[in-house]
């Protein structure tokens, strides 16, 4: 999530809902919101995360700047020191094997400029049956030794 100073929770929540719906995704699948550290205390973002019942994680601008993204922004670079907030934060939150599902989208408040951006990334599915490469005693058929 990217956010301008003073962005309203309603603008953030509407953007999240619209972005997920357009991608055929459920708000119930959101596990956290992520942004740049400089915006992690922005009341609109904090309130949107609370409404969703998920944590809000902030990443340093330098960490975000190291993430390759399809939609870098000169405005973000000037404002917070990284060419991407929404896409880079989504990818960092998704982890090394994460996949960007929806590139940066801007909010669309009537009669004024957008003050929020959103991107969606998916975390890889956890390995089934325990940790990858480890045996799962409950998964071994009873007629075969472990």
CSV table of C-alpha atoms in Angstrom, one decimal:
chain,number,residue,atom,x,y,z
A,1,UNK,CA,0.0,0.0,0.0
A,2,UNK,CA,1.1,3.5,-0.8
A,3,UNK,CA,-0.5,6.4,0.8
A,4,UNK,CA,-0.5,10.2,0.8
A,5,UNK,CA,-0.5,12.1,4.0
A,6,UNK,CA,-4.0,12.2,5.5
A,7,UNK,CA,-5.5,9.5,3.3
A,8,UNK,CA,-8.8,8.4,4.7
A,9,UNK,CA,-9.4,4.8,5.8
A,10,UNK,CA,-12.5,4.7,3.5
A,11,UNK,CA,-10.3,5.6,0.5
A,12,UNK,CA,-7.8,2.8,1.4
A,13,UNK,CA,-10.6,0.2,2.1
A,14,UNK,CA,-12.5,1.0,-1.1
A,15,UNK,CA,-9.3,0.7,-3.1
A,16,UNK,CA,-8.4,-2.7,-1.5
A,17,UNK,CA,-11.9,-4.0,-2.1
A,18,UNK,CA,-12.1,-2.8,-5.7
A,19,UNK,CA,-8.6,-4.1,-6.5
A,20,UNK,CA,-9.3,-7.6,-5.1
A,21,UNK,CA,-12.8,-7.8,-6.7
A,22,UNK,CA,-11.4,-6.9,-10.1
A,23,UNK,CA,-8.9,-9.8,-9.8
A,24,UNK,CA,-11.5,-12.2,-8.6
A,25,UNK,CA,-10.0,-12.4,-5.1
A,26,UNK,CA,-11.6,-12.2,-1.7
A,27,UNK,CA,-10.9,-9.7,1.0
A,28,UNK,CA,-10.9,-12.7,3.4
A,29,UNK,CA,-7.6,-13.9,1.8
A,30,UNK,CA,-5.7,-10.8,2.9
A,31,UNK,CA,-3.2,-11.7,5.6
A,32,UNK,CA,-1.4,-8.4,6.0
A,33,UNK,CA,-1.0,-4.9,4.5
A,34,UNK,CA,2.6,-3.7,3.7
A,35,UNK,CA,4.0,-0.3,3.0
A,36,UNK,CA,7.1,1.9,3.4
A,37,UNK,CA,8.2,2.5,7.0
A,38,UNK,CA,7.6,6.3,6.6
A,39,UNK,CA,3.9,5.6,6.1
A,40,UNK,CA,3.4,2.7,8.5
A,41,UNK,CA,1.8,5.1,11.1
A,42,UNK,CA,-0.5,6.8,8.6
A,43,UNK,CA,-3.9,6.7,10.3
A,44,UNK,CA,-5.8,5.7,7.2
A,45,UNK,CA,-3.5,2.7,6.6
A,46,UNK,CA,-3.6,1.7,10.3
A,47,UNK,CA,-7.4,1.9,10.4
A,48,UNK,CA,-7.8,-0.1,7.1
A,49,UNK,CA,-5.5,-2.9,8.5
A,50,UNK,CA,-7.5,-2.9,11.8
A,51,UNK,CA,-10.8,-3.1,9.8
A,52,UNK,CA,-9.4,-6.1,7.9
A,53,UNK,CA,-8.1,-7.6,11.1
A,54,UNK,CA,-4.5,-7.9,9.7
A,55,UNK,CA,-1.2,-6.4,10.7
A,56,UNK,CA,0.4,-3.5,8.9
A,57,UNK,CA,4.1,-4.0,8.1
A,58,UNK,CA,6.5,-1.3,7.2
A,59,UNK,CA,9.6,-1.9,5.1
A,60,UNK,CA,12.6,0.4,4.8
A,61,UNK,CA,12.9,2.5,1.6
A,62,UNK,CA,16.3,0.9,0.8
A,63,UNK,CA,14.8,-2.6,1.0
A,64,UNK,CA,11.9,-1.6,-1.2
A,65,UNK,CA,14.2,0.1,-3.7
A,66,UNK,CA,16.0,-3.3,-4.2
A,67,UNK,CA,12.9,-5.0,-5.5
A,68,UNK,CA,12.4,-5.1,-9.2
A,69,UNK,CA,8.9,-4.0,-10.1
A,70,UNK,CA,6.9,-3.4,-13.4
A,71,UNK,CA,5.7,0.1,-12.5
A,72,UNK,CA,8.4,2.2,-10.9
A,73,UNK,CA,7.4,5.8,-10.0
A,74,UNK,CA,9.4,9.0,-9.9
A,75,UNK,CA,6.9,10.5,-7.5
A,76,UNK,CA,7.4,7.7,-5.0
A,77,UNK,CA,11.2,8.0,-5.3
A,78,UNK,CA,11.0,11.7,-4.6
A,79,UNK,CA,8.5,11.4,-1.7
A,80,UNK,CA,9.8,8.4,0.2
A,81,UNK,CA,13.2,7.4,-1.4
A,82,UNK,CA,12.1,4.3,-3.3
A,83,UNK,CA,10.7,4.0,-6.9
A,84,UNK,CA,8.0,1.6,-5.7
A,85,UNK,CA,5.9,1.3,-2.5
A,86,UNK,CA,2.8,-0.7,-3.3
A,87,UNK,CA,4.3,-3.3,-5.6
A,88,UNK,CA,7.7,-3.6,-3.8
A,89,UNK,CA,6.0,-3.9,-0.4
A,90,UNK,CA,3.5,-6.5,-1.7
A,91,UNK,CA,6.4,-8.6,-3.1
A,92,UNK,CA,8.5,-8.3,0.0
A,93,UNK,CA,5.6,-9.3,2.2
A,94,UNK,CA,4.9,-12.3,-0.1
A,95,UNK,CA,8.5,-13.6,0.4
A,96,UNK,CA,11.2,-14.7,-2.0
A,97,UNK,CA,8.9,-17.0,-4.0
A,98,UNK,CA,6.0,-14.5,-4.0
A,99,UNK,CA,4.1,-13.6,-7.2
A,100,UNK,CA,2.7,-10.2,-8.1
A,101,UNK,CA,-0.9,-10.9,-9.0
A,102,UNK,CA,-2.0,-7.3,-9.5
A,103,UNK,CA,0.3,-4.4,-10.3
A,104,UNK,CA,-0.1,-0.9,-8.7
A,105,UNK,CA,-3.7,0.5,-8.8
A,106,UNK,CA,-4.6,4.0,-7.7
A,107,UNK,CA,-7.6,5.0,-5.7
A,108,UNK,CA,-10.3,7.0,-7.5
A,109,UNK,CA,-11.9,9.5,-5.1
A,110,UNK,CA,-14.4,11.7,-6.9
A,111,UNK,CA,-13.2,15.2,-7.5
A,112,UNK,CA,-9.6,15.0,-6.2
A,113,UNK,CA,-6.3,13.2,-6.9
A,114,UNK,CA,-5.7,9.7,-5.7
A,115,UNK,CA,-4.0,9.4,-2.3
A,116,UNK,CA,-3.6,5.6,-2.1
A,117,UNK,CA,-2.0,2.9,-4.2
A,118,UNK,CA,-2.5,-0.9,-3.9
A,119,UNK,CA,-0.8,-4.0,-5.4
A,120,UNK,CA,-1.5,-7.6,-4.6
A,121,UNK,CA,1.0,-10.4,-4.3
A,122,UNK,CA,0.5,-14.1,-3.4
A,123,UNK,CA,2.7,-16.1,-1.0
A,124,UNK,CA,3.6,-19.5,-2.1
A,125,UNK,CA,1.5,-22.3,-0.8
A,126,UNK,CA,3.1,-24.1,2.2
A,127,UNK,CA,4.4,-27.6,1.5
A,128,UNK,CA,1.7,-30.2,2.3
A,129,UNK,CA,2.4,-32.9,4.9
A,130,UNK,CA,4.9,-31.0,6.9
A,131,UNK,CA,8.2,-29.3,6.0
A,132,UNK,CA,9.5,-30.0,2.5
A,133,UNK,CA,12.0,-32.8,2.6
A,134,UNK,CA,11.0,-34.1,6.0
A,135,UNK,CA,9.0,-37.2,6.7
A,136,UNK,CA,5.6,-36.8,8.3
A,137,UNK,CA,4.9,-39.8,10.7
A,138,UNK,CA,1.2,-39.2,10.5
A,139,UNK,CA,1.4,-39.5,6.6
A,140,UNK,CA,3.3,-42.8,6.5
A,141,UNK,CA,1.0,-45.8,5.8
A,142,UNK,CA,0.9,-48.1,8.8
A,143,UNK,CA,2.3,-51.1,6.8
A,144,UNK,CA,5.6,-49.3,5.9
A,145,UNK,CA,8.3,-48.4,8.4
A,146,UNK,CA,9.3,-44.8,8.9
